[in-house]
Amino acid sequence: MSERPLIETVKLTKTFGQGRKSVEVLRGIDLAIGAGEIFGVVGLSGVGKSTLIRCLNRLEAPTSGKIVIDGRDVTSLSEKELRLARREMGMIFQSFNLLASRTAFDNVAFPLEVAGLGKKEIKKRVRELLELVGLSDRADSYPRELSGGQKQRVGIARALANKPKILLCDEATSALDPQTTTGVLELIADVQKSLGLTVVLITHEMKVIVEICDRVAVMDEGRIVEMGPVVEVFANPQSPVTQGFVEAILKRNSRFLENGYRPKGSLWRLAIVGDGVTSPVVTDLARNFDLEAIILQAHVDHIKDTPFGTVLIDLAGPPEKRSEARKWLLSRRVRVEVL
Amino acid sequence: MFFLSANQLSMLKVASLETLYMVAVTTLLTCLLGIPLGILLVVTRPGHILEKKWLYRILGFVVNATRSVPFPIFIVFVIPLTRFIVGTSIGSTAVIVPLTLAAFVFMARLVETALLEVSPGVIEAAEAMGASAARIVWRVLLPEARPGLIMAVTITIVTLISYSAMAGAIGGGGLGDLAIRYGYQRYQKDIMWATVILLVVTVQLLQNIGDALTRKYSRR
Ligand SMILES: Nc1ncnc2c1ncn2[C@@H]1O[C@H](COP(=O)(O)OP(=O)(O)OP(=O)(O)O)[C@@H](O)[C@H]1O
Ligand SMILES: [Mg+2]
């Protein structure tokens, strides 16, 4: 993260409605997002993620607090200034929001028309953009003729048309299947790198955060409950919500436990971040403490570019040895969870 | 089938031209007034691009009030205005005034319905790109709602043809008037059948054209 954040919110609040029927959706959000990072916001449904990202380009007017983007307070902009400021931020949506009456080409051309470019320039730029997202051959297709993934690619091309510094993604992959999701996330990561974008991405899926984000903020009931580099938050979740999200990823392959496996000792789940993944943790554990360790499951994943391993072991041996072993693991920055 | 006398045929021709005149001019005026009013009814509503609560309420009230007056009474009601605009309150041209006034609020509701079909997400995407309200209306709302708008125009024309029949009451002439005066009041069944068939065929044709255009522009 660079010295001065590109996007900053200070005590941002948003309340919908008035009086008794009012709902306080954002309850004081403080964020600082650096230029060139992919920043994720994760939270369960209805916690205010969309409201937060929509405040950033003022699709939603904040109730109180400040939003500073690139050194400028966007809460005090006039209508006209706001329209200009919005051209510097691209946005993509869960439901793509393409114009059904326009072809892929003309959808991408729309923001360029808004910016007042000439026909020739538009044509050239749209070609480049469709090339960038790998859809040159579908230029003349209408949205209904495109798959979900292709629609989102058009959405990305459209969002990048006016060369924005910032890309806002509101659940951009939530309507897509896992494979397509990965493809779209890779595209976002690619363009982020090649264009030096700052990406703010909101999602209810930790998987998305883990795949491309540098830092993450976990939201609950209108507040940020946890924030930091994804690897750290993931390896050492503090709040119950975050733990829930991490669990959801780790547990996804542990069904066989429910099918009546009888452990000889106790079941531990180890989480190893970084280079530790390639060290013989389990072997050392068994050897040094004279324990019997049965590996039930092992899995190496990546959090963006950092390897992340989880091992499920059935550990049999005297209790004192096991507690010593546990301390040793913690000293090696291995997270231990006794099931 | 029917054997119409030369005289009857020429009456039919005159009446057809009268209907064509009334409907064509009224359709034009109705679109000119009804589409903008329909747009206003959409964009001024709460949460839309040009939210103006009081204007929205007033417009809604006026539209509903106008629509709740039965057309024959409406004709009488606006006679002073008709006289002021046309110079007389009798004849085909005079009919155009009440017809337009009644039809354009009706059409505004149809346009409103069509425009509300446009996904709020698409409008929001345009806002997020920094598009002005005018651009959103011209380049997003209207093109996206084109099939619905074609439907609205079709329904309006068909309704106008049937309403124009009531024009007879103030000497407006037209096919409906002919059918009532000769077919009903003077028992000339032939001429009644001829006008009815002419009307049915015209309406069918219009509806088919409308449907075909709607299909052509439907991209959902
Ligand atoms: N315009 C509005 N008027 C009133 N309440 C609203 C409005 N927009 C959102 N809300 C409420 O604010 C809360 C948060 O909504 P928001 O869309 O920000 O949640 P979210 O975290 O994005 O959820 P999801 O994952 O389901 O998209 C919800 O309870 C919602 O009902
Ligand atoms: Mg949301």
Coordinates of C-alpha atoms and ligand atoms in Angstrom, one line a residue:
Chain A
M1 CA 0.0 0.0 0.0
S2 CA 1.3 3.4 -0.9
E3 CA 1.6 6.4 1.5
R4 CA -1.6 8.0 0.8
P5 CA -4.7 5.8 0.2
L6 CA -6.5 6.2 -3.1
I7 CA -9.8 5.6 -1.5
E8 CA -10.6 6.6 2.0
T9 CA -13.8 6.5 4.0
V10 CA -14.1 8.2 7.4
K11 CA -16.9 7.3 9.8
L12 CA -19.2 6.6 6.9
T13 CA -22.8 6.0 7.8
K14 CA -25.9 5.3 5.8
T15 CA -29.4 5.2 7.1
F16 CA -32.3 4.3 4.9
G17 CA -35.7 5.9 5.7
Q18 CA -36.7 8.1 8.5
G19 CA -38.1 7.9 12.0
R20 CA -39.2 4.6 13.3
K21 CA -39.0 2.8 10.0
S22 CA -35.3 3.8 9.4
V23 CA -32.6 1.2 9.0
E24 CA -29.0 2.0 9.8
V25 CA -27.2 0.0 7.2
L26 CA -23.7 1.4 7.5
R27 CA -22.6 2.2 11.1
G28 CA -19.3 4.0 10.8
I29 CA -17.0 2.5 8.1
D30 CA -13.3 3.5 8.1
L31 CA -11.4 2.2 5.1
A32 CA -8.2 3.1 3.5
I33 CA -7.5 1.4 0.2
G34 CA -4.2 1.9 -1.5
A35 CA -3.5 2.5 -5.1
G36 CA -3.0 -0.7 -7.0
E37 CA -4.4 -3.1 -4.6
I38 CA -7.3 -5.5 -4.9
F39 CA -9.3 -4.9 -1.9
G40 CA -12.1 -7.3 -0.9
V41 CA -15.1 -6.8 1.3
V42 CA -16.8 -10.0 2.4
G43 CA -19.9 -10.4 4.5
L44 CA -23.1 -12.3 4.7
S45 CA -26.2 -11.2 2.9
G46 CA -27.7 -7.9 4.0
V47 CA -24.8 -6.6 6.0
G48 CA -24.5 -3.5 3.8
K49 CA -21.7 -4.5 1.3
S50 CA -23.6 -3.2 -1.7
T51 CA -24.5 0.0 0.1
L52 CA -20.9 0.6 0.9
I53 CA -19.6 0.1 -2.6
R54 CA -22.5 2.2 -4.0
C55 CA -21.5 5.0 -1.7
L56 CA -18.0 5.1 -3.3
N57 CA -19.4 6.3 -6.6
R58 CA -22.3 8.0 -4.9
L59 CA -25.0 5.9 -6.4
E60 CA -26.0 6.1 -2.8
A61 CA -25.6 9.3 -0.8
P62 CA -24.0 8.7 2.5
T63 CA -25.9 10.0 5.6
S64 CA -22.7 11.1 7.3
G65 CA -19.0 10.7 7.1
K66 CA -16.5 11.4 4.4
I67 CA -15.4 9.6 1.3
V68 CA -12.1 10.8 -0.2
I69 CA -11.0 9.5 -3.6
D70 CA -7.7 10.5 -5.0
G71 CA -7.5 13.4 -2.6
R72 CA -11.0 14.7 -3.3
D73 CA -14.0 14.6 -1.1
V74 CA -16.7 13.1 -3.3
T75 CA -19.4 13.8 -0.8
S76 CA -19.3 17.5 -1.6
L77 CA -19.3 17.3 -5.4
S78 CA -22.0 19.0 -7.5
E79 CA -24.1 16.9 -9.9
K80 CA -21.8 17.8 -12.8
E81 CA -18.6 17.2 -11.0
L82 CA -20.0 13.9 -9.8
R83 CA -20.8 12.8 -13.3
L84 CA -17.2 13.6 -14.3
A85 CA -15.8 11.8 -11.2
R86 CA -17.8 8.7 -12.0
R87 CA -16.1 8.4 -15.4
E88 CA -12.9 7.7 -13.5
M89 CA -14.5 4.7 -11.7
G90 CA -15.7 1.7 -13.6
M91 CA -18.3 -0.6 -12.1
I92 CA -19.4 -4.1 -12.7
F93 CA -22.5 -5.8 -11.4
Q94 CA -23.9 -9.1 -10.3
S95 CA -26.6 -9.0 -13.0
F96 CA -24.2 -7.5 -15.6
N97 CA -26.7 -4.7 -16.4
L98 CA -26.0 -4.6 -20.1
L99 CA -28.3 -2.7 -22.4
A100 CA -30.4 -5.5 -24.0
S101 CA -31.1 -3.3 -27.0
R102 CA -27.4 -2.9 -27.8
T103 CA -24.8 -5.3 -29.1
A104 CA -21.7 -6.1 -27.2
F105 CA -19.9 -3.5 -29.3
D106 CA -22.4 -0.8 -28.6
N107 CA -22.6 -1.6 -24.9
V108 CA -18.9 -1.0 -24.6
A109 CA -19.3 2.1 -26.8
F110 CA -21.9 3.6 -24.4
P111 CA -19.5 5.1 -21.8
L112 CA -17.3 6.5 -24.6
E113 CA -20.4 8.2 -26.0
V114 CA -21.1 9.6 -22.6
A115 CA -17.5 10.9 -22.5
G116 CA -18.1 12.6 -25.8
L117 CA -15.6 10.7 -28.0
G118 CA -15.9 10.8 -31.8
K119 CA -17.2 7.8 -33.8
K120 CA -13.8 6.8 -35.1
E121 CA -12.1 6.9 -31.7
I122 CA -15.0 5.0 -30.2
K123 CA -14.6 2.3 -32.8
K124 CA -10.9 1.9 -32.2
R125 CA -11.2 1.9 -28.5
V126 CA -14.1 -0.6 -28.4
R127 CA -12.1 -3.0 -30.6
E128 CA -9.1 -2.8 -28.2
L129 CA -11.4 -3.4 -25.2
L130 CA -13.2 -6.4 -26.7
E131 CA -9.8 -7.8 -27.6
L132 CA -8.6 -7.2 -24.0
V133 CA -11.5 -9.3 -22.6
G134 CA -11.3 -11.9 -25.4
L135 CA -14.6 -11.2 -27.1
S136 CA -13.6 -9.7 -30.4
D137 CA -15.6 -12.4 -32.2
R138 CA -18.8 -11.6 -30.3
A139 CA -18.9 -7.8 -31.0
D140 CA -22.2 -8.0 -32.9
S141 CA -24.0 -10.3 -30.4
Y142 CA -26.8 -9.0 -28.3
P143 CA -26.6 -9.7 -24.5
R144 CA -29.2 -12.4 -24.7
E145 CA -27.0 -14.3 -27.1
L146 CA -24.1 -14.3 -24.7
S147 CA -23.4 -16.6 -21.7
G148 CA -23.1 -15.2 -18.2
G149 CA -19.3 -15.2 -18.3
Q150 CA -19.3 -13.5 -21.7
K151 CA -21.8 -10.9 -20.4
Q152 CA -19.5 -10.1 -17.5
R153 CA -16.6 -9.7 -19.9
V154 CA -18.6 -7.2 -21.8
G155 CA -19.3 -5.6 -18.5
I156 CA -15.6 -5.4 -17.7
A157 CA -14.8 -4.0 -21.1
R158 CA -17.5 -1.3 -20.6
A159 CA -16.2 -0.5 -17.1
L160 CA -12.7 0.0 -18.4
A161 CA -13.7 2.0 -21.4
N162 CA -12.8 5.4 -20.1
K163 CA -9.5 4.2 -18.6
P164 CA -10.6 4.5 -14.9
K165 CA -8.2 4.3 -12.0
I166 CA -10.7 2.3 -10.0
L167 CA -12.8 -0.7 -10.7
L168 CA -15.8 -1.4 -8.4
C169 CA -17.1 -4.9 -8.5
D170 CA -20.4 -5.6 -6.8
E171 CA -20.8 -9.4 -6.5
A172 CA -19.4 -9.6 -10.1
T173 CA -19.2 -13.4 -10.1
S174 CA -22.1 -14.4 -7.9
A175 CA -24.3 -15.3 -10.8
L176 CA -21.7 -17.4 -12.4
D177 CA -20.7 -21.1 -12.1
P178 CA -17.4 -21.9 -10.3
Q179 CA -15.4 -22.4 -13.5
T180 CA -16.6 -19.2 -15.1
T181 CA -16.1 -17.4 -11.8
T182 CA -12.4 -18.3 -11.9
G183 CA -12.1 -17.1 -15.5
V184 CA -13.7 -13.8 -14.7
L185 CA -11.6 -13.4 -11.6
E186 CA -8.4 -14.1 -13.6
L187 CA -9.4 -11.5 -16.1
I188 CA -9.9 -8.9 -13.3
A189 CA -6.6 -9.8 -11.8
D190 CA -4.9 -9.5 -15.2
V191 CA -6.3 -6.2 -16.1
Q192 CA -5.6 -5.0 -12.6
K193 CA -2.0 -5.8 -13.1
S194 CA -1.6 -4.6 -16.7
L195 CA -3.5 -1.4 -16.2
G196 CA -2.4 -0.7 -12.6
L197 CA -6.0 -0.5 -11.4
T198 CA -7.3 -0.3 -7.9
V199 CA -10.0 -2.8 -7.5
V200 CA -12.7 -2.9 -4.8
L201 CA -14.6 -6.1 -4.8
I202 CA -17.5 -7.2 -2.6
T203 CA -18.7 -10.7 -2.3
H204 CA -20.3 -13.1 0.1
E205 CA -17.9 -15.8 -1.0
M206 CA -14.6 -16.2 0.8
K207 CA -13.4 -18.2 -2.1
V208 CA -13.4 -15.1 -4.3
I209 CA -11.4 -13.1 -1.7
V210 CA -8.9 -15.9 -1.4
E211 CA -8.4 -16.2 -5.2
I212 CA -7.5 -12.6 -6.0
C213 CA -7.6 -10.1 -3.1
D214 CA -4.6 -8.6 -1.4
R215 CA -6.4 -7.3 1.6
V216 CA -9.9 -8.0 3.0
A217 CA -12.4 -6.3 5.2
V218 CA -15.0 -8.5 6.9
M219 CA -18.3 -6.8 7.3
D220 CA -21.0 -7.6 9.8
E221 CA -24.2 -5.5 10.5
G222 CA -22.9 -2.4 9.0
R223 CA -19.4 -2.5 10.6
I224 CA -16.0 -3.7 9.6
V225 CA -15.2 -6.4 12.1
E226 CA -11.8 -7.5 10.8
M227 CA -9.4 -6.2 8.2
G228 CA -6.0 -7.1 7.0
P229 CA -3.9 -9.0 4.4
V230 CA -6.0 -11.9 3.2
V231 CA -3.3 -14.5 4.3
E232 CA -3.3 -13.2 7.8
V233 CA -7.0 -12.9 8.2
F234 CA -7.5 -16.3 6.7
A235 CA -4.9 -18.0 8.8
N236 CA -5.9 -16.4 12.0
P237 CA -9.5 -15.3 11.9
Q238 CA -10.6 -13.4 15.1
S239 CA -14.3 -12.7 14.8
P240 CA -16.9 -15.4 14.7
V241 CA -18.1 -14.2 11.2
T242 CA -14.6 -14.5 9.8
Q243 CA -14.1 -17.9 11.4
G244 CA -17.4 -18.9 9.8
F245 CA -16.1 -17.9 6.3
V246 CA -12.8 -19.6 6.8
E247 CA -14.6 -22.8 8.0
A248 CA -16.8 -22.8 5.0
I249 CA -13.7 -23.1 2.8
L250 CA -11.7 -25.6 5.0
K251 CA -14.6 -27.9 5.7
R252 CA -15.7 -28.3 2.1
N253 CA -14.1 -31.7 1.8
S254 CA -14.6 -33.2 5.2
R255 CA -17.9 -34.9 4.7
F256 CA -16.5 -38.3 5.4
L257 CA -16.2 -37.4 9.1
E258 CA -19.9 -37.3 9.2
N259 CA -20.1 -40.8 7.7
G260 CA -18.9 -42.6 10.9
Y261 CA -15.1 -42.4 10.9
R262 CA -13.9 -43.5 14.4
P263 CA -10.8 -41.6 15.4
K264 CA -8.1 -43.5 17.4
G265 CA -6.9 -40.3 19.1
S266 CA -8.1 -36.7 18.6
L267 CA -8.9 -35.0 15.3
W268 CA -6.8 -31.9 14.5
R269 CA -6.9 -29.6 11.6
L270 CA -3.7 -27.8 10.9
A271 CA -3.5 -24.7 8.7
I272 CA -0.1 -23.9 7.3
V273 CA 0.5 -20.6 5.5
G274 CA 3.4 -19.8 3.2
D275 CA 6.6 -21.8 2.7
G276 CA 5.8 -24.0 5.7
V277 CA 3.5 -25.9 3.3
T278 CA 6.5 -27.7 1.9
S279 CA 8.1 -28.6 5.2
P280 CA 7.5 -32.0 6.8
V281 CA 5.3 -30.7 9.6
V282 CA 3.4 -33.9 10.2
T283 CA 6.4 -36.2 10.0
D284 CA 8.3 -33.9 12.5
L285 CA 5.3 -33.9 14.7
A286 CA 5.0 -37.6 14.9
R287 CA 8.7 -38.2 15.3
N288 CA 9.6 -35.4 17.8
F289 CA 6.7 -36.2 20.2
D290 CA 6.4 -39.9 19.6
L291 CA 2.9 -39.7 18.5
E292 CA 0.9 -41.6 15.9
A293 CA -0.4 -39.4 13.2
I294 CA -2.8 -40.6 10.6
I295 CA -3.3 -38.1 7.7
L296 CA -6.9 -38.2 6.8
Q297 CA -6.8 -35.4 4.4
A298 CA -4.3 -32.9 3.0
H299 CA -4.9 -30.0 0.7
V300 CA -2.7 -27.3 -0.7
D301 CA -4.5 -24.1 -1.9
H302 CA -3.4 -20.7 -2.7
I303 CA -4.4 -17.4 -1.2
K304 CA -3.6 -15.3 -4.2
D305 CA 0.1 -16.2 -4.6
T306 CA 0.7 -17.6 -1.1
P307 CA 0.5 -21.3 -0.7
F308 CA -1.9 -22.4 2.0
G309 CA -2.1 -26.0 3.2
T310 CA -4.6 -27.7 5.4
V311 CA -4.1 -31.1 6.9
L312 CA -6.6 -33.2 8.8
I313 CA -4.9 -35.7 11.2
D314 CA -6.0 -38.3 13.7
L315 CA -3.4 -37.9 16.4
A316 CA -3.1 -40.7 19.0
G317 CA -0.7 -40.7 22.0
P318 CA -0.6 -39.5 25.6
P319 CA -2.4 -36.1 26.3
E320 CA 0.8 -34.4 27.7
K321 CA 2.7 -35.2 24.5
R322 CA -0.2 -33.9 22.5
S323 CA -0.3 -30.6 24.3
E324 CA 3.4 -30.2 23.9
A325 CA 3.0 -30.9 20.2
R326 CA 0.4 -28.3 20.0
K327 CA 2.6 -25.6 21.5
W328 CA 5.4 -26.6 19.1
L329 CA 3.0 -26.3 16.1
L330 CA 1.9 -22.8 17.2
S331 CA 5.5 -21.7 17.6
R332 CA 6.0 -22.7 13.9
R333 CA 3.0 -20.6 13.0
V334 CA 0.8 -23.5 12.2
R335 CA -2.8 -22.9 13.2
V336 CA -4.3 -25.8 15.2
E337 CA -7.9 -26.6 15.5
V338 CA -9.1 -29.5 17.6
L339 CA -12.3 -30.9 16.3
Chain B
M1 CA -71.5 -10.5 -50.4
F2 CA -72.8 -7.0 -50.0
F3 CA -74.1 -4.9 -52.8
L4 CA -73.6 -1.3 -51.9
S5 CA -74.9 1.4 -54.1
A6 CA -72.6 4.0 -55.6
N7 CA -74.0 6.4 -53.1
Q8 CA -73.3 4.1 -50.2
L9 CA -69.8 3.5 -51.4
S10 CA -69.0 7.1 -51.6
M11 CA -70.4 7.6 -48.1
L12 CA -68.2 4.9 -46.9
K13 CA -65.2 6.5 -48.6
V14 CA -65.9 9.9 -47.1
A15 CA -66.4 8.3 -43.6
S16 CA -63.1 6.3 -44.0
L17 CA -61.2 9.4 -44.8
E18 CA -62.7 11.2 -41.9
T19 CA -61.7 8.5 -39.5
L20 CA -58.3 8.4 -41.0
Y21 CA -57.9 12.1 -40.6
M22 CA -59.1 12.1 -37.0
V23 CA -57.1 9.1 -36.0
A24 CA -53.9 10.2 -37.8
V25 CA -53.8 13.7 -36.4
T26 CA -54.8 12.6 -32.9
T27 CA -52.2 9.8 -32.9
L28 CA -49.5 12.3 -33.8
L29 CA -50.6 14.7 -31.1
T30 CA -51.1 12.0 -28.5
C31 CA -47.6 10.6 -29.1
L32 CA -46.2 14.1 -28.9
L33 CA -47.9 14.7 -25.5
G34 CA -48.3 11.2 -24.1
I35 CA -44.7 10.0 -24.5
P36 CA -43.2 13.0 -22.6
L37 CA -45.8 12.7 -19.9
G38 CA -45.2 9.0 -19.6
I39 CA -41.4 9.7 -19.2
L40 CA -42.2 12.3 -16.6
L41 CA -44.4 9.9 -14.7
V42 CA -41.4 7.5 -14.5
V43 CA -38.4 9.8 -13.9
T44 CA -40.0 11.9 -11.2
R45 CA -41.1 9.0 -9.1
P46 CA -39.3 8.4 -5.8
G47 CA -35.9 6.8 -6.3
H48 CA -35.8 7.5 -10.0
I49 CA -33.3 9.7 -11.9
L50 CA -35.2 13.0 -11.5
E51 CA -37.1 12.4 -8.3
K52 CA -39.6 15.2 -7.7
K53 CA -42.2 13.9 -5.3
W54 CA -44.7 16.7 -5.6
L55 CA -44.6 16.8 -9.4
Y56 CA -45.1 13.1 -9.6
R57 CA -48.1 13.3 -7.3
I58 CA -49.7 16.1 -9.2
L59 CA -49.2 14.4 -12.5
G60 CA -50.6 11.2 -11.2
F61 CA -53.6 12.9 -9.9
V62 CA -54.3 14.8 -13.1
V63 CA -53.9 11.7 -15.2
N64 CA -56.2 9.7 -13.0
A65 CA -58.8 12.4 -12.8
T66 CA -58.8 12.8 -16.6
R67 CA -59.1 9.1 -17.1
S68 CA -62.0 8.7 -14.8
V69 CA -64.4 11.0 -16.8
P70 CA -66.4 9.0 -19.4
F71 CA -65.5 10.1 -22.9
P72 CA -68.9 11.4 -24.0
I73 CA -69.0 13.6 -20.9
F74 CA -65.4 14.6 -21.5
I75 CA -66.3 15.8 -25.0
V76 CA -68.9 18.2 -23.6
F77 CA -66.7 19.2 -20.7
V78 CA -63.9 20.5 -22.9
I79 CA -66.2 22.3 -25.4
P80 CA -65.0 25.7 -24.3
L81 CA -61.4 24.7 -24.8
T82 CA -62.2 23.1 -28.2
R83 CA -63.9 26.3 -29.3
F84 CA -60.9 28.3 -28.2
I85 CA -58.4 26.1 -30.1
V86 CA -60.3 25.2 -33.2
G87 CA -62.7 28.0 -33.4
T88 CA -65.7 25.7 -33.4
S89 CA -66.9 22.8 -31.3
I90 CA -68.4 20.8 -34.2
G91 CA -66.8 18.7 -36.9
S92 CA -63.9 16.3 -37.5
T93 CA -61.2 18.9 -36.5
A94 CA -63.1 19.8 -33.3
V95 CA -63.2 16.1 -32.3
I96 CA -59.4 16.0 -32.3
V97 CA -59.2 18.2 -29.2
P98 CA -61.2 16.0 -26.7
L99 CA -59.8 12.9 -28.4
T100 CA -56.3 14.0 -27.9
L101 CA -56.8 15.1 -24.4
A102 CA -58.4 11.9 -23.3
A103 CA -55.9 9.7 -25.3
F104 CA -52.7 11.3 -24.3
V105 CA -53.2 10.6 -20.6
F106 CA -54.2 7.1 -21.4
M107 CA -51.1 6.7 -23.5
A108 CA -48.9 8.2 -20.8
R109 CA -49.9 5.4 -18.5
L110 CA -49.0 2.8 -21.2
V111 CA -45.7 4.5 -21.8
E112 CA -45.1 4.6 -18.0
T113 CA -45.7 0.9 -17.8
A114 CA -43.3 0.2 -20.7
L115 CA -40.6 2.4 -19.2
L116 CA -40.9 0.8 -15.8
E117 CA -40.0 -2.5 -17.4
V118 CA -36.5 -1.3 -18.0
S119 CA -34.3 -2.9 -15.4
P120 CA -33.3 -0.5 -12.7
G121 CA -29.8 -2.1 -12.8
V122 CA -29.3 -0.9 -16.4
I123 CA -30.3 2.6 -15.5
E124 CA -27.9 2.5 -12.5
A125 CA -25.1 1.2 -14.7
A126 CA -25.6 4.3 -16.9
E127 CA -25.6 6.5 -13.9
A128 CA -22.4 4.9 -12.7
M129 CA -20.8 5.8 -16.0
G130 CA -21.6 9.4 -15.5
A131 CA -24.5 9.7 -17.9
S132 CA -26.8 12.7 -17.5
A133 CA -30.5 12.3 -16.9
A134 CA -31.3 13.4 -20.5
R135 CA -28.9 10.8 -21.9
I136 CA -30.4 8.1 -19.7
V137 CA -33.9 9.0 -21.1
W138 CA -32.8 9.1 -24.7
R139 CA -30.2 6.4 -24.8
V140 CA -31.3 4.0 -22.2
L141 CA -34.9 4.2 -21.2
L142 CA -36.5 4.8 -24.6
P143 CA -34.3 2.3 -26.6
E144 CA -34.6 -0.4 -24.0
A145 CA -38.3 0.0 -23.8
R146 CA -38.8 0.1 -27.6
P147 CA -40.9 -3.1 -27.9
G148 CA -43.2 -1.9 -25.0
L149 CA -43.5 1.6 -26.6
I150 CA -44.5 0.1 -29.9
M151 CA -47.2 -1.8 -28.1
A152 CA -48.3 1.3 -26.4
V153 CA -48.6 3.2 -29.7
T154 CA -50.5 0.3 -31.2
I155 CA -53.0 0.1 -28.4
T156 CA -53.5 3.8 -28.5
I157 CA -54.3 3.9 -32.2
V158 CA -56.7 1.0 -31.9
T159 CA -58.4 2.7 -28.9
L160 CA -58.6 6.0 -30.9
I161 CA -60.3 4.3 -33.8
S162 CA -63.0 3.0 -31.5
Y163 CA -63.3 6.3 -29.6
S164 CA -63.5 8.3 -32.8
A165 CA -66.8 6.5 -33.4
M166 CA -68.2 8.6 -30.6
A167 CA -67.2 11.7 -32.6
G168 CA -70.6 11.5 -34.3
A169 CA -72.1 13.1 -31.3
I170 CA -70.5 16.4 -32.2
G171 CA -70.7 16.0 -36.0
G172 CA -67.3 14.6 -36.4
G173 CA -68.3 11.9 -38.9
G174 CA -66.2 8.9 -39.5
L175 CA -66.9 5.2 -39.9
G176 CA -68.4 4.7 -36.4
D177 CA -70.8 7.6 -36.9
L178 CA -71.8 6.2 -40.3
A179 CA -72.5 2.8 -38.8
I180 CA -74.7 4.3 -36.1
R181 CA -76.6 6.8 -38.3
Y182 CA -77.3 4.5 -41.3
G183 CA -76.9 1.1 -39.9
Y184 CA -78.6 1.5 -36.5
Q185 CA -81.0 4.5 -36.9
R186 CA -82.0 3.9 -40.5
Y187 CA -81.8 0.1 -40.6
Q188 CA -79.3 0.0 -43.5
K189 CA -77.7 -3.3 -42.4
D190 CA -75.4 -3.4 -45.4
I191 CA -73.7 -0.2 -44.6
M192 CA -73.4 -1.2 -41.0
W193 CA -71.8 -4.5 -41.9
A194 CA -69.5 -2.9 -44.3
T195 CA -68.2 -0.4 -41.7
V196 CA -67.8 -3.0 -39.1
I197 CA -65.8 -5.3 -41.4
L198 CA -63.7 -2.3 -42.5
L199 CA -63.0 -1.5 -38.9
V200 CA -62.2 -5.1 -37.9
V201 CA -59.8 -5.5 -40.8
T202 CA -58.1 -2.2 -40.0
V203 CA -57.6 -3.0 -36.3
Q204 CA -56.4 -6.5 -37.1
L205 CA -53.9 -5.1 -39.6
L206 CA -52.6 -2.5 -37.2
Q207 CA -52.3 -5.0 -34.3
N208 CA -50.3 -7.4 -36.6
I209 CA -48.0 -4.6 -37.7
G210 CA -47.5 -3.6 -34.0
D211 CA -46.8 -7.2 -33.0
A212 CA -44.4 -7.7 -35.8
L213 CA -42.4 -4.6 -34.9
T214 CA -42.5 -5.5 -31.2
R215 CA -41.0 -8.9 -32.1
K216 CA -38.4 -7.4 -34.3
Y217 CA -37.1 -5.1 -31.6
S218 CA -37.5 -7.5 -28.7
R219 CA -34.0 -8.4 -27.5
R220 CA -34.6 -10.0 -24.2
Ligands
LIG1 N1 -32.9 1.8 -0.9 C1 -33.0 1.1 0.2 N2 -34.0 1.4 1.1 C2 -34.2 0.8 2.2 N3 -33.4 -0.2 2.7 C3 -32.4 -0.6 1.9 C4 -32.2 0.1 0.6 N4 -31.1 -0.5 0.1 C5 -30.7 -1.5 0.9 N5 -31.5 -1.5 2.0 C6 -31.3 -2.4 3.1 O1 -30.0 -2.3 3.6 C7 -29.5 -3.5 4.0 C8 -28.2 -3.8 3.4 O2 -28.3 -3.9 2.0 P1 -27.1 -4.2 1.0 O3 -27.7 -4.4 -0.3 O4 -26.1 -3.2 1.2 O5 -26.6 -5.6 1.6 P2 -25.6 -6.6 1.0 O6 -24.6 -6.8 2.0 O7 -25.1 -6.1 -0.3 O8 -26.4 -7.9 0.8 P3 -26.4 -9.0 -0.4 O9 -25.2 -9.9 -0.2 O10 -27.7 -9.7 -0.2 O11 -26.3 -8.2 -1.7 C9 -30.6 -4.6 3.7 O12 -31.2 -4.9 4.9 C10 -31.5 -3.8 2.8 O13 -32.8 -4.3 3.0
MG2 MG -25.3 -6.8 -2.4

